[in-house]
PDB file of C-alpha atoms in Angstrom:
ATOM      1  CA  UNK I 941       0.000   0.000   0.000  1.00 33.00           C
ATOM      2  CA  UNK I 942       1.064   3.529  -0.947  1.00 35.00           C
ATOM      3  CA  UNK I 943       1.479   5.710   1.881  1.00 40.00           C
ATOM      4  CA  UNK I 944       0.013   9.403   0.911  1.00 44.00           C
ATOM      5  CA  UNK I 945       2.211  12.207   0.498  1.00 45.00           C
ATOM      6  CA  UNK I 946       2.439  14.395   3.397  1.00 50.00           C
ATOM      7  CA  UNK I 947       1.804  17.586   0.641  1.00 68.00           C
ATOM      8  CA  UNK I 948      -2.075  16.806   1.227  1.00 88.00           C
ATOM      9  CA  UNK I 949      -1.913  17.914   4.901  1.00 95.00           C
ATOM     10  CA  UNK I 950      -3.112  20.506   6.494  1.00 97.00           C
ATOM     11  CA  UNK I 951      -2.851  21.717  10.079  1.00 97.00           C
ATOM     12  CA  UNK I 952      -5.665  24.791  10.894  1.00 98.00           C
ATOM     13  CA  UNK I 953      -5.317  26.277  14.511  1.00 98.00           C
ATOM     14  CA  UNK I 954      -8.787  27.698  15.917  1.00 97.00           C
ATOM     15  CA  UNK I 955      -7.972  31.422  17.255  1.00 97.00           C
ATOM     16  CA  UNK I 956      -9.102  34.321  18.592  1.00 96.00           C
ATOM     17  CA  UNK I 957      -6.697  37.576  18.206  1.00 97.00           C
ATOM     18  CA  UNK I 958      -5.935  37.897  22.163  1.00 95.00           C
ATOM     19  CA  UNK I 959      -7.822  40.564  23.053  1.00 94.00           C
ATOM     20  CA  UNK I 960      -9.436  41.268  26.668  1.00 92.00           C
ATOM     21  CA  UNK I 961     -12.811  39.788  27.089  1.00 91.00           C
ATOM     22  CA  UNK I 962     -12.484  37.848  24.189  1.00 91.00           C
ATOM     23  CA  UNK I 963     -10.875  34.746  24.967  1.00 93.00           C
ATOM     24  CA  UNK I 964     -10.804  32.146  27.629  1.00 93.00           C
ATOM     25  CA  UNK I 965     -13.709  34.117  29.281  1.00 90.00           C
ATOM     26  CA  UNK I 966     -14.074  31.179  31.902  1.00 90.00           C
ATOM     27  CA  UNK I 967     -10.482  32.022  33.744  1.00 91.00           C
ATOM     28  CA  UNK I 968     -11.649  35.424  34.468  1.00 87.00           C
ATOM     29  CA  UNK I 969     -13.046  35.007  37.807  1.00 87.00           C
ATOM     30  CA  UNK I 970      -9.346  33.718  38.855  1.00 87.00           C
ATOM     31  CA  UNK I 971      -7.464  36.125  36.419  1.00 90.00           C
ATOM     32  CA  UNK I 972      -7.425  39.797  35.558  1.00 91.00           C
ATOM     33  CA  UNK I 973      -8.389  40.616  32.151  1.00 92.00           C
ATOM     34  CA  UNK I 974      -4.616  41.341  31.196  1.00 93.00           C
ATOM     35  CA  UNK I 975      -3.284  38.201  33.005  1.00 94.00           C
ATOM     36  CA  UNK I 976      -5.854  36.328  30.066  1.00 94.00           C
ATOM     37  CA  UNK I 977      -5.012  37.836  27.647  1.00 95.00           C
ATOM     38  CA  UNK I 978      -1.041  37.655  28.334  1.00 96.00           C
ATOM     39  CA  UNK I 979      -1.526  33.597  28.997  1.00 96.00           C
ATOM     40  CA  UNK I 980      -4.161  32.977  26.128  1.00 96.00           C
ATOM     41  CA  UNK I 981      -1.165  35.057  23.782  1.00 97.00           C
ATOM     42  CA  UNK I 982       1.297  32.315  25.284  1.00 97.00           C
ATOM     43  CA  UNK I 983      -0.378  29.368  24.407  1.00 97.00           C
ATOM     44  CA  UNK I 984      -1.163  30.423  20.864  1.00 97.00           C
ATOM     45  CA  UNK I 985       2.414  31.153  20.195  1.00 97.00           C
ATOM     46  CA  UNK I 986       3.374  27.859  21.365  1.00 97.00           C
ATOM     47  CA  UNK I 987       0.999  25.934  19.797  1.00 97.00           C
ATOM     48  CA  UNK I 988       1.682  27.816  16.253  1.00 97.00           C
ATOM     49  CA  UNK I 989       5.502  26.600  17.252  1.00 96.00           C
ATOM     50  CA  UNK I 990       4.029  23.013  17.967  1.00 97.00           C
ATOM     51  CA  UNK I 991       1.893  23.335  14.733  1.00 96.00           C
ATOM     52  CA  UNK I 992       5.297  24.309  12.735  1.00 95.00           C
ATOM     53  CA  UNK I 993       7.287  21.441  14.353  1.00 95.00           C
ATOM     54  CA  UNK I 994       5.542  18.958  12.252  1.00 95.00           C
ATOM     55  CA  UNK I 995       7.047  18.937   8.444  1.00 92.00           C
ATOM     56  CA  UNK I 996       5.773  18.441   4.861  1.00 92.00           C
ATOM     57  CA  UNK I 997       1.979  20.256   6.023  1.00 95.00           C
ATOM     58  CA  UNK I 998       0.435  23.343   5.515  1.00 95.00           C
ATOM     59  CA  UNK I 999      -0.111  25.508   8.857  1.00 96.00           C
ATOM     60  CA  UNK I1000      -3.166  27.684   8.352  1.00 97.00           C
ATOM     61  CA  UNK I1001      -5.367  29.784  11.405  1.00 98.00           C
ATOM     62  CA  UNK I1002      -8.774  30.139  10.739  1.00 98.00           C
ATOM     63  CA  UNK I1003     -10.314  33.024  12.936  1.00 97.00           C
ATOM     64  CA  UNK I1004     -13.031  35.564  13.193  1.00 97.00           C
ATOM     65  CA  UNK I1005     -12.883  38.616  10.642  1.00 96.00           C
ATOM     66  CA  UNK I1006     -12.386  40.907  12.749  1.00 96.00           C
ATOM     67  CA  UNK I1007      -9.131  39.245  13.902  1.00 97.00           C
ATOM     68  CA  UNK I1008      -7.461  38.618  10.441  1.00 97.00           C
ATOM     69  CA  UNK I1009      -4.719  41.647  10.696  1.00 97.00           C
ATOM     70  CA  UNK I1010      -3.906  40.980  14.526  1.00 96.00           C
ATOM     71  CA  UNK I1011      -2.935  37.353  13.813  1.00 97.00           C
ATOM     72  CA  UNK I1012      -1.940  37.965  10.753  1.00 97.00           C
ATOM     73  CA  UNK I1013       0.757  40.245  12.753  1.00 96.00           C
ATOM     74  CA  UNK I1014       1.569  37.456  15.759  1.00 95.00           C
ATOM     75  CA  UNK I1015       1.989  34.716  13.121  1.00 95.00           C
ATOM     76  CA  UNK I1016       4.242  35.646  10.386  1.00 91.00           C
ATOM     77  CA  UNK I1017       4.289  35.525   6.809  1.00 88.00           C
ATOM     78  CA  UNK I1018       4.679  32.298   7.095  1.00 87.00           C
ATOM     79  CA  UNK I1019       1.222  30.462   8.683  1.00 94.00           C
ATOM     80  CA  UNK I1020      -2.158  31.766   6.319  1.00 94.00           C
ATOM     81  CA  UNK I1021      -4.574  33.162   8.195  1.00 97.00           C
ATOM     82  CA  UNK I1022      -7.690  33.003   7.061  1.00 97.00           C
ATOM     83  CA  UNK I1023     -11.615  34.530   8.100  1.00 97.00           C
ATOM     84  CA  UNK I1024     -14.423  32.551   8.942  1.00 96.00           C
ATOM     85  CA  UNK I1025     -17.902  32.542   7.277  1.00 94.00           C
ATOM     86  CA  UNK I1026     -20.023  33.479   9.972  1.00 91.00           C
ATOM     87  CA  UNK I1027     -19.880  33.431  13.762  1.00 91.00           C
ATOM     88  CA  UNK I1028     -18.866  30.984  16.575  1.00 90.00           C
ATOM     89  CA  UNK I1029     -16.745  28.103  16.329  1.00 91.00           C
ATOM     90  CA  UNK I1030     -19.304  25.830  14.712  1.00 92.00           C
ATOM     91  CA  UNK I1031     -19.345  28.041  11.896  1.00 93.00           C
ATOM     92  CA  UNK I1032     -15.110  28.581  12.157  1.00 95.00           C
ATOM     93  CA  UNK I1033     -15.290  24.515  11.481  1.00 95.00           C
ATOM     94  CA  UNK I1034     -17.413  24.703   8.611  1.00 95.00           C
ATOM     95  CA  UNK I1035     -15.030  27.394   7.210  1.00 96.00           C
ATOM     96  CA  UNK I1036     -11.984  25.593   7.464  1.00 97.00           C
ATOM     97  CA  UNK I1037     -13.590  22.085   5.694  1.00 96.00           C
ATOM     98  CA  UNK I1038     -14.989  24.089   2.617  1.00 94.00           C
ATOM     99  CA  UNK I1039     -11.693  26.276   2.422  1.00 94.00           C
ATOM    100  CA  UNK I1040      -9.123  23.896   2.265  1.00 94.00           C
ATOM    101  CA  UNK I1041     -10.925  20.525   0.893  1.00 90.00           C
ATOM    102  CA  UNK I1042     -11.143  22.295  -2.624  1.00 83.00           C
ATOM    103  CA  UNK I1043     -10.000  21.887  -5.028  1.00 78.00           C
ATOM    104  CA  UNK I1044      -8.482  18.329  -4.294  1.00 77.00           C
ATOM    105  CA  UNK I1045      -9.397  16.403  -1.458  1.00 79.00           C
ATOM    106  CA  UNK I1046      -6.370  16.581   1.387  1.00 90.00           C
ATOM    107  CA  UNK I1047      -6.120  15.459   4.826  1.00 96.00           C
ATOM    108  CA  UNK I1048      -7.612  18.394   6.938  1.00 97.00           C
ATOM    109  CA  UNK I1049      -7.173  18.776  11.034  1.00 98.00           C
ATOM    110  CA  UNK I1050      -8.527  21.485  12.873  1.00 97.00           C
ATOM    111  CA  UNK I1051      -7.524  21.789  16.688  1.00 96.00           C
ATOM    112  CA  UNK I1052      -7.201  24.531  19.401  1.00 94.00           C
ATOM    113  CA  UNK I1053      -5.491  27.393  19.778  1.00 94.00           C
ATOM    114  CA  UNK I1054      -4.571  26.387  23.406  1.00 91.00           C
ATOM    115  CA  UNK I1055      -3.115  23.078  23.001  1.00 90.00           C
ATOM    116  CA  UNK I1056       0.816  24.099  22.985  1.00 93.00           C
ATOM    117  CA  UNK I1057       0.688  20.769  25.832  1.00 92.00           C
ATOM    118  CA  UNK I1058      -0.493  18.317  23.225  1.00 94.00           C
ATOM    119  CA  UNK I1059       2.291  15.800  22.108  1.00 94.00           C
ATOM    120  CA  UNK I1060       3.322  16.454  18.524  1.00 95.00           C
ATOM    121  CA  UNK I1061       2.787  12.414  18.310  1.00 96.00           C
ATOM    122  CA  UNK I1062      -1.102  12.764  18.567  1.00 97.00           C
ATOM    123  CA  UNK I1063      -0.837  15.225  15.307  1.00 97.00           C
ATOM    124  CA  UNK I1064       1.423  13.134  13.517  1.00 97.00           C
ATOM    125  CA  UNK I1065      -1.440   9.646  14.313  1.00 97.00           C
ATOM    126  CA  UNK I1066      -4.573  11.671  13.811  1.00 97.00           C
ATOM    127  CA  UNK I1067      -3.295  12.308   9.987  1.00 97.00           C
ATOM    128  CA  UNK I1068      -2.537   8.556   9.950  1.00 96.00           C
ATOM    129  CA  UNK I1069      -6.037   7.645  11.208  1.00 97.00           C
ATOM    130  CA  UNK I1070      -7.640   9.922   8.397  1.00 96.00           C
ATOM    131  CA  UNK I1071      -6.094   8.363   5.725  1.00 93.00           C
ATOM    132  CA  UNK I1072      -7.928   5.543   6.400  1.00 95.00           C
ATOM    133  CA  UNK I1073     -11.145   6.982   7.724  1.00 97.00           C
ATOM    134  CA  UNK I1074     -13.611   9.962   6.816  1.00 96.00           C
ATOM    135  CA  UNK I1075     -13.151  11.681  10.289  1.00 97.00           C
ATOM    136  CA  UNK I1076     -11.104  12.230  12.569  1.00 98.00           C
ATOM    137  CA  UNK I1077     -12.162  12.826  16.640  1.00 97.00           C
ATOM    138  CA  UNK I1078      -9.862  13.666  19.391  1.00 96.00           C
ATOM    139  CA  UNK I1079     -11.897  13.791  23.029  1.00 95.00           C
ATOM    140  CA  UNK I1080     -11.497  16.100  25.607  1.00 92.00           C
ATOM    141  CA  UNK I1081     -12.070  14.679  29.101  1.00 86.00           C
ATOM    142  CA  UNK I1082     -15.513  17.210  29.601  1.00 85.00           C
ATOM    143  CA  UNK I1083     -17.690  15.844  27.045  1.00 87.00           C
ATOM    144  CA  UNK I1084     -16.141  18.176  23.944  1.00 90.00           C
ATOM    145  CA  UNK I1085     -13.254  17.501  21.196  1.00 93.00           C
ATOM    146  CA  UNK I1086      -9.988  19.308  20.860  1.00 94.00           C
ATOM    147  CA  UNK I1087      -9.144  17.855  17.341  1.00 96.00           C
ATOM    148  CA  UNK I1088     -11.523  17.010  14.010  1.00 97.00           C
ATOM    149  CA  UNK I1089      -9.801  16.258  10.986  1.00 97.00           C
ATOM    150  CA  UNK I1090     -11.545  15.287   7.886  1.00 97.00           C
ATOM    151  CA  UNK I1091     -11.245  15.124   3.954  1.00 95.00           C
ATOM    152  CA  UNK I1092     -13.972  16.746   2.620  1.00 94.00           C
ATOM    153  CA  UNK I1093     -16.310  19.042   3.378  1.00 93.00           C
ATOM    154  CA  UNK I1094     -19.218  18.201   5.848  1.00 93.00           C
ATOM    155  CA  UNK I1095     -21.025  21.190   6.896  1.00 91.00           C
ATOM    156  CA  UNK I1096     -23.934  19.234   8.551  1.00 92.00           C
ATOM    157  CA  UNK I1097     -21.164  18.003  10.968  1.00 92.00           C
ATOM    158  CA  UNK I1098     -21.464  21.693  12.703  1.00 89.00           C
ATOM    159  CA  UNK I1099     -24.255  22.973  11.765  1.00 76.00           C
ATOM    160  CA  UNK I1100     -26.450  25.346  14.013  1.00 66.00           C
ATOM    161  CA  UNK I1101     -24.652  23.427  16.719  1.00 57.00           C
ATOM    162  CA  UNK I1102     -23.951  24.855  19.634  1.00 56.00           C
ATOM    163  CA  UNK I1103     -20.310  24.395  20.730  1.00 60.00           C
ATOM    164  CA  UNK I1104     -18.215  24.385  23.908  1.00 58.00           C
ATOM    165  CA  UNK I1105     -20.648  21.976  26.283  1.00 63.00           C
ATOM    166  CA  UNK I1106     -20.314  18.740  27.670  1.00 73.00           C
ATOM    167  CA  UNK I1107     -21.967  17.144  24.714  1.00 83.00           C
ATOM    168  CA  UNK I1108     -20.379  18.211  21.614  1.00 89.00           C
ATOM    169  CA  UNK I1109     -18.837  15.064  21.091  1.00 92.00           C
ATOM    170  CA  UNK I1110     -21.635  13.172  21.379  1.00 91.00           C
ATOM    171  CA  UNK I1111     -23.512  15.618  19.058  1.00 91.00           C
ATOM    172  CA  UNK I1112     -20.485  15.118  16.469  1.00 93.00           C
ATOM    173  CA  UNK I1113     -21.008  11.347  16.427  1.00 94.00           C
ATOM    174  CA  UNK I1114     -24.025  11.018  16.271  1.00 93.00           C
ATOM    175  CA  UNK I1115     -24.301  13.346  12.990  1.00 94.00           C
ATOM    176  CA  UNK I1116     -21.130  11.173  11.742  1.00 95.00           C
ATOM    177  CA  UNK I1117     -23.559   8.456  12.127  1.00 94.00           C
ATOM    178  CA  UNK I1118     -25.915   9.730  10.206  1.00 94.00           C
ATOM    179  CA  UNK I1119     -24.121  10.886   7.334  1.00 95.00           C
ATOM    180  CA  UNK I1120     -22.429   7.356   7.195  1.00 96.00           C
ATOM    181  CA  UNK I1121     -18.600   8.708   7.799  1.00 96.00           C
ATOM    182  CA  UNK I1122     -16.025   6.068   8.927  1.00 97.00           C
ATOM    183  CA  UNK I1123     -14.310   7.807  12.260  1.00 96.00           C
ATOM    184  CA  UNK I1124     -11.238   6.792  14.048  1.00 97.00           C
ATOM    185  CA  UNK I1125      -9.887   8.553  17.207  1.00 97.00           C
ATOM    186  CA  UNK I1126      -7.058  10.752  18.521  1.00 97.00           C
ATOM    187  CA  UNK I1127      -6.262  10.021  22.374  1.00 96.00           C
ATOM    188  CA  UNK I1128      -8.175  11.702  24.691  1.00 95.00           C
ATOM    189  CA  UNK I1129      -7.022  14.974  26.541  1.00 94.00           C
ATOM    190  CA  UNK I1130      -7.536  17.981  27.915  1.00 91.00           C
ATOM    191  CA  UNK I1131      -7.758  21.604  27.330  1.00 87.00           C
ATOM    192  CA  UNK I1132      -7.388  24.738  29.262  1.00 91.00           C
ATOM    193  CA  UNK I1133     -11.142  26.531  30.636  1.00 88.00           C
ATOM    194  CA  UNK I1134     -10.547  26.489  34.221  1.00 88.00           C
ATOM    195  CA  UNK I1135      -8.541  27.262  36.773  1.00 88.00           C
ATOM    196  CA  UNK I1136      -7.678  23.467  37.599  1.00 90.00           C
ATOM    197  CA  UNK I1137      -6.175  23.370  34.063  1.00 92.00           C
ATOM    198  CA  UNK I1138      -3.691  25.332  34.578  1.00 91.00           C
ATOM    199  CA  UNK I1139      -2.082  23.712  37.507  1.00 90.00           C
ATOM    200  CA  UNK I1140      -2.045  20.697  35.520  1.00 92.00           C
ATOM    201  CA  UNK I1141      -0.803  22.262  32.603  1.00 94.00           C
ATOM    202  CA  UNK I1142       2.024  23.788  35.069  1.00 94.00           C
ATOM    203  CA  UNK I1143       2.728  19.812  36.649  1.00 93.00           C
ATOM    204  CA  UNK I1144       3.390  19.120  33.122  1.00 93.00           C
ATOM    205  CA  UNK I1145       5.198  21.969  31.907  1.00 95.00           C
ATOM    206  CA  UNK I1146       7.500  22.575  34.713  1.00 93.00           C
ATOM    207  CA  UNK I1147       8.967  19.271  34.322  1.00 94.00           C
ATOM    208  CA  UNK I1148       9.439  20.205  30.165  1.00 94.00           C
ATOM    209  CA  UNK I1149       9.341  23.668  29.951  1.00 95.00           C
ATOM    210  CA  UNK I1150      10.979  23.871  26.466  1.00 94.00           C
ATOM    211  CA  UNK I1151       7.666  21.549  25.327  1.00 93.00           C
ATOM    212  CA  UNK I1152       5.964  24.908  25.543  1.00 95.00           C
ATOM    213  CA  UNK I1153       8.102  27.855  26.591  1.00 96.00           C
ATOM    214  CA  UNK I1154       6.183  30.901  26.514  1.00 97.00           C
ATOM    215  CA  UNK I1155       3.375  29.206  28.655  1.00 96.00           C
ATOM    216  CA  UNK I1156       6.158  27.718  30.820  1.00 95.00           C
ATOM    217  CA  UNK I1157       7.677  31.408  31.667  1.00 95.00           C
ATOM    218  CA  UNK I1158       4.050  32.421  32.151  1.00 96.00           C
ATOM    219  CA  UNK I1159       3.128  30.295  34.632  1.00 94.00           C
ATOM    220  CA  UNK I1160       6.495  30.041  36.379  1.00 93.00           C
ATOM    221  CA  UNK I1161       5.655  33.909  36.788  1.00 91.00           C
ATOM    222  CA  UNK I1162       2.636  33.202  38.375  1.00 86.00           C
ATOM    223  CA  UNK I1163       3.600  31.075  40.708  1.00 84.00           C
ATOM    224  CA  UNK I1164       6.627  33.061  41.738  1.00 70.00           C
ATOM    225  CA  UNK I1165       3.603  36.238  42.098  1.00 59.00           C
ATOM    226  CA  UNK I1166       1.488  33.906  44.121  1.00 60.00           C
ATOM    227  CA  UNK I1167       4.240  32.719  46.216  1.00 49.00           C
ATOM    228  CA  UNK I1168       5.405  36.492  47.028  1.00 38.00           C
ATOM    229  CA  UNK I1169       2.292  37.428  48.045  1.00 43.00           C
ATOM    230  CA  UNK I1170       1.870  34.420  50.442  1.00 49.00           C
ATOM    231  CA  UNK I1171       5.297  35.252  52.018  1.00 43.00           C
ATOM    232  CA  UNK I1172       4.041  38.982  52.439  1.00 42.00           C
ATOM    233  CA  UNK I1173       0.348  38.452  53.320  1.00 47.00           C
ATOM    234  CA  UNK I1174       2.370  36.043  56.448  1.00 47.00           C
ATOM    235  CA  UNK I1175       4.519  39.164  57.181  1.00 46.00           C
ATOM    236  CA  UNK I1176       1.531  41.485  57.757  1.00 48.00           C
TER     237      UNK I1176
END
């Protein structure tokens, strides 16, 4: 059997230009709005480094409109970024099937913008899986999906579906199901909402900082800040 060419891959990273109040909205009860911003910015750049570690692919960001110059500005010349028909991420996943799956089918994976903690490995199986299946699912350990890869364009996959809750995956498969697609899966794992993320992100990364180092300096920051502050609220 003739193993496809690496040339038909294609790597999109899901992002948001990191802008206060716009991004991982669910840490701000634990986080000012700069210290967000600052970490979501971290774990974008590393996971455009992690996307770029991988050879013979395409790295692409599909994002909101509005966000097209700012990212366009924080990735380079050398990663497309491209704007989304529509709004919400549901739509964002429609965008990125119909965009790149023409005008020859390729092997297409979409995955978040905060997943600089994801081995490279996972990346490099999920495009093995899809060359022998029609989608690709990776699991996250709340009920949603981190990665979908896929070779053509399946809008009814997303459609007026309402993203970010505990059953996304399930609503995924079932429509997978339905539309009679052959799915293999990615490894499940975990992405960063909540405040309990990052300390496991920070168990991870403090033992392998260079695995993401801009969201290794941030959160060795953080806990140097938090640390201070314990040693001076004990002085008082």
């Amino acid at each position: 059997m003739l193993r496809p060419s690496g040339r038909d891959r294609v790597l999109v990273i899901m992002a948001k230009a990191p802008k206060p109040g716009a991004v991982k909205t669910r840490l701000a009860s634990h986080l000012s709005a700069s210290a967000v911003t600052d970490f979501y910015r971290c774990l974008l750049e590393d996971t455009l480094n992690l996307a770029r570690s991988l050879s013979d692919l395409q790295v692409a960001i599909m994002c909101p409109d509005p966000d097209v110059i700012d990212l366009t500005q924080l990735a380079g010349p050398e990663t497309t970024v491209i704007a989304q028909k529509g709004d919400g991420l549901a739509a964002g996943l429609i965008s990125v099937f119909e965009h790149f799956a023409q005008p020859a089918p390729r092997r297409i994976i979409a995955f978040n913008s905060d997943s600089p903690h994801l081995p490279r490995v996972i990346l490099e199986e999920a495009f093995e899986t899809l060359s022998a299946h029609d989608l690709v699912v990776g699991p996250t350990h709340d009920g949603g999906y981190y990665l979908v890869g896929a070779k053509a364009s399946h809008p009814a996959l997303f459609a007026n579906d309402g993203m970010g809750t505990n059953s996304a995956l399930e609503r995924l498969l079932l429509r997978a199901r339905n539309l009679d697609l052959s799915l293999g899966f990615a490894p499940p794992f975990y992405d960063i909402d909540v405040a309990d993320d990052l300390t496991r992100l920070w168990e991870e990364l403090r033992l392998v900082p260079a695995r993401a180092p801009h969201t290794a300096q941030w959160l060795k920051q953080r806990e140097l800040v938090a640390a201070q502050s314990r040693i001076d609220a004990e002085e008082l």
